[in-house]
Amino acid sequence: MTTNSDSAVDILTSESTYQKKYFDSWANNRGQPVVIAELVRGELNKDIVTLRQAHFITKSALINATWVIPVQPQWIFMNGTRKAQERQLLIGKLNAEKRIGPLEAAGLLLFPDMASPVRTLYNAQLWSRLFALLDSPLFESVPTINRASIQQDLGAFLRNEDVGLTLYIAGIRYMWRETSRAVWRAFAK
């Protein structure tokens, strides 16, 4: 689903109501999927990003459900331009890796311009690049829906102790210039 709406309420439209109900019931019974993105050194000393699935909240080793997650990686450069990568499906066993890259000197969004039923947990280097972009005057080059998702994800990860308070504060430092009500609503949740 793609949206340019500035309303957090409009993120899930009527066209996706069935999908949302199905996914919510599944997530409540099986745990919510998380896509973990990590920056690693690849071949020829080029940075690449590895993606893998994990569970949010459900930390039991007995649960091994996996999801089919469509990922549309996109680099966002510090000058505000974007470069889309090839759409991929993240399928397979938990902790199976998918590689994208080579990474360019940019921020990375895995689900640009869309609401995603998964949470995205970046490693420290990728969070740092994304926060540098959000802390710049061109923070609006990150779509509103993604800025809202970042705030919701950071809050959820902080409550679940997946990120520390220092990282959380780095992620909200730019909020003083945020004008979108949707992002403020997501931040307040």
Short mmCIF file of C-alpha atoms in Angstrom, two decimals:
data_model
loop_
_atom_site.label_atom_id
_atom_site.label_comp_id
_atom_site.label_asym_id
_atom_site.label_seq_id
_atom_site.Cartn_x
_atom_site.Cartn_y
_atom_site.Cartn_z
CA MET A 1 0.00 0.00 0.00
CA THR A 2 1.32 3.43 -0.89
CA THR A 3 0.16 6.69 0.61
CA ASN A 4 1.22 10.30 0.81
CA SER A 5 -1.39 11.02 3.47
CA ASP A 6 -0.41 13.15 6.43
CA SER A 7 -2.89 11.43 8.74
CA ALA A 8 -1.87 8.51 10.92
CA VAL A 9 -5.50 7.40 10.88
CA ASP A 10 -5.45 7.11 7.09
CA ILE A 11 -2.38 4.89 7.03
CA LEU A 12 -4.53 1.77 6.75
CA THR A 13 -7.22 2.44 4.18
CA SER A 14 -10.33 0.42 3.50
CA GLU A 15 -8.56 -1.46 0.69
CA SER A 16 -6.27 -3.05 3.26
CA THR A 17 -8.81 -3.66 6.04
CA TYR A 18 -8.94 -7.41 5.37
CA GLN A 19 -5.16 -7.57 5.20
CA LYS A 20 -4.83 -5.66 8.48
CA LYS A 21 -7.36 -7.87 10.31
CA TYR A 22 -5.65 -11.01 9.07
CA PHE A 23 -2.19 -9.77 9.94
CA ASP A 24 -3.26 -8.45 13.36
CA SER A 25 -4.76 -11.80 14.35
CA TRP A 26 -1.67 -13.60 13.09
CA ALA A 27 0.72 -11.23 14.86
CA ASN A 28 -1.19 -11.56 18.14
CA ASN A 29 -0.93 -15.35 17.99
CA ARG A 30 2.54 -15.76 16.50
CA GLY A 31 4.47 -12.60 17.37
CA GLN A 32 5.05 -9.64 15.11
CA PRO A 33 7.79 -9.86 12.49
CA VAL A 34 10.80 -7.59 12.65
CA VAL A 35 13.19 -7.00 9.80
CA ILE A 36 16.70 -6.54 11.17
CA ALA A 37 19.04 -4.56 8.90
CA GLU A 38 22.77 -4.63 9.64
CA LEU A 39 25.65 -2.89 7.93
CA VAL A 40 28.52 -5.30 7.24
CA ARG A 41 31.76 -5.29 5.23
CA GLY A 42 31.29 -7.26 2.03
CA GLU A 43 33.47 -8.42 -0.81
CA LEU A 44 36.05 -5.95 -2.12
CA ASN A 45 35.70 -3.99 1.15
CA LYS A 46 32.32 -2.57 0.10
CA ASP A 47 29.65 -2.08 2.73
CA ILE A 48 26.49 -4.11 2.25
CA VAL A 49 23.32 -4.48 4.27
CA THR A 50 22.09 -7.86 5.46
CA LEU A 51 18.41 -8.37 6.18
CA ARG A 52 16.90 -11.09 8.32
CA GLN A 53 13.65 -11.82 10.12
CA ALA A 54 13.11 -11.97 13.84
CA HIS A 55 10.17 -11.85 16.25
CA PHE A 56 9.01 -8.81 18.18
CA ILE A 57 7.79 -9.52 21.72
CA THR A 58 7.63 -13.28 21.17
CA LYS A 59 11.17 -14.23 22.13
CA SER A 60 10.49 -17.93 22.58
CA ALA A 61 12.92 -20.22 20.80
CA LEU A 62 10.05 -22.66 20.26
CA ILE A 63 8.32 -20.38 17.78
CA ASN A 64 9.89 -20.57 14.36
CA ALA A 65 7.23 -19.03 12.13
CA THR A 66 8.47 -17.00 9.20
CA TRP A 67 6.76 -14.46 7.00
CA VAL A 68 6.94 -13.45 3.37
CA ILE A 69 7.92 -9.79 3.58
CA PRO A 70 8.17 -7.63 0.44
CA VAL A 71 11.08 -5.22 0.81
CA GLN A 72 11.71 -2.21 -1.46
CA PRO A 73 15.08 -0.82 -0.33
CA GLN A 74 15.76 2.82 -1.10
CA TRP A 75 18.82 4.95 -0.45
CA ILE A 76 18.09 8.52 0.66
CA PHE A 77 21.03 10.85 0.16
CA MET A 78 21.90 13.82 2.35
CA ASN A 79 20.89 16.18 -0.50
CA GLY A 80 17.34 14.77 -0.37
CA THR A 81 17.43 12.63 -3.51
CA ARG A 82 16.37 9.00 -3.48
CA LYS A 83 17.50 5.93 -5.38
CA ALA A 84 15.24 2.87 -5.36
CA GLN A 85 16.68 -0.63 -5.39
CA GLU A 86 15.10 -3.77 -6.82
CA ARG A 87 12.07 -5.06 -4.91
CA GLN A 88 12.82 -8.26 -3.01
CA LEU A 89 10.97 -10.81 -0.95
CA LEU A 90 12.38 -11.68 2.43
CA ILE A 91 11.44 -15.34 2.81
CA GLY A 92 12.90 -18.20 4.72
CA LYS A 93 13.89 -19.43 8.10
CA LEU A 94 14.49 -17.03 10.92
CA ASN A 95 17.96 -15.53 10.80
CA ALA A 96 18.42 -16.45 7.11
CA GLU A 97 20.16 -13.47 5.54
CA LYS A 98 19.42 -11.52 2.38
CA ARG A 99 22.06 -9.07 1.17
CA ILE A 100 21.51 -5.72 -0.52
CA GLY A 101 24.11 -3.28 -1.66
CA PRO A 102 26.75 -2.17 -2.06
CA LEU A 103 25.68 0.52 0.37
CA GLU A 104 26.05 4.07 -0.75
CA ALA A 105 26.74 6.97 1.61
CA ALA A 106 23.09 7.49 2.37
CA GLY A 107 20.27 6.68 4.72
CA LEU A 108 18.31 3.51 4.04
CA LEU A 109 14.57 2.92 4.08
CA LEU A 110 13.33 -0.62 3.59
CA PHE A 111 9.68 0.32 3.13
CA PRO A 112 9.62 3.79 1.49
CA ASP A 113 6.29 5.58 1.08
CA MET A 114 4.27 2.78 2.68
CA ALA A 115 2.89 1.56 5.95
CA SER A 116 4.37 -1.78 6.80
CA PRO A 117 3.01 -4.38 9.20
CA VAL A 118 6.57 -5.16 10.30
CA ARG A 119 8.95 -3.25 12.51
CA THR A 120 12.39 -2.34 11.17
CA LEU A 121 15.35 -2.59 13.52
CA TYR A 122 18.53 -1.11 12.07
CA ASN A 123 21.96 -1.60 13.59
CA ALA A 124 23.81 1.37 15.12
CA GLN A 125 25.56 2.43 11.90
CA LEU A 126 22.34 2.45 9.86
CA TRP A 127 20.40 4.24 12.61
CA SER A 128 23.21 6.81 12.68
CA ARG A 129 22.92 7.49 8.94
CA LEU A 130 19.15 7.75 9.14
CA PHE A 131 19.29 10.05 12.17
CA ALA A 132 21.85 12.29 10.42
CA LEU A 133 19.36 12.70 7.59
CA LEU A 134 16.46 13.36 9.98
CA ASP A 135 18.57 15.89 11.88
CA SER A 136 19.33 17.84 8.68
CA PRO A 137 17.18 20.59 7.11
CA LEU A 138 16.17 18.03 4.45
CA PHE A 139 14.47 15.69 6.95
CA GLU A 140 11.27 15.87 4.86
CA SER A 141 13.03 13.86 2.13
CA VAL A 142 12.12 10.92 4.37
CA PRO A 143 8.41 10.40 3.61
CA THR A 144 5.93 11.31 6.35
CA ILE A 145 4.70 7.74 6.68
CA ASN A 146 8.26 6.54 7.25
CA ARG A 147 9.04 9.26 9.80
CA ALA A 148 5.90 8.17 11.67
CA SER A 149 6.93 4.49 11.45
CA ILE A 150 10.41 5.30 12.74
CA GLN A 151 8.93 7.03 15.80
CA GLN A 152 6.55 4.14 16.51
CA ASP A 153 9.27 1.54 16.01
CA LEU A 154 11.76 3.38 18.22
CA GLY A 155 9.20 3.66 21.03
CA ALA A 156 8.28 -0.03 20.75
CA PHE A 157 11.92 -1.13 20.65
CA LEU A 158 12.72 1.04 23.67
CA ARG A 159 9.84 -0.50 25.67
CA ASN A 160 10.97 -3.98 24.59
CA GLU A 161 14.59 -3.11 25.49
CA ASP A 162 15.85 -3.74 21.94
CA VAL A 163 17.37 -0.24 21.80
CA GLY A 164 18.81 1.91 24.55
CA LEU A 165 17.69 5.33 25.72
CA THR A 166 20.67 7.05 24.05
CA LEU A 167 19.67 5.71 20.63
CA TYR A 168 16.03 6.62 21.24
CA ILE A 169 16.96 10.21 22.12
CA ALA A 170 19.11 10.44 18.98
CA GLY A 171 16.04 9.39 16.98
CA ILE A 172 13.76 12.06 18.41
CA ARG A 173 16.27 14.91 18.46
CA TYR A 174 14.95 16.29 15.15
CA MET A 175 11.33 16.41 16.36
CA TRP A 176 11.55 20.11 17.29
CA ARG A 177 11.20 20.96 13.58
CA GLU A 178 8.65 18.25 12.70
CA THR A 179 5.42 19.76 11.32
CA SER A 180 3.46 16.61 10.49
CA ARG A 181 0.65 15.72 12.86
CA ALA A 182 0.93 12.07 11.81
CA VAL A 183 4.51 11.91 13.03
CA TRP A 184 3.62 13.63 16.30
CA ARG A 185 0.73 11.19 16.83
CA ALA A 186 3.06 8.25 16.19
CA PHE A 187 5.60 9.76 18.58
CA ALA A 188 2.93 10.12 21.28
CA LYS A 189 1.91 6.44 21.11
#
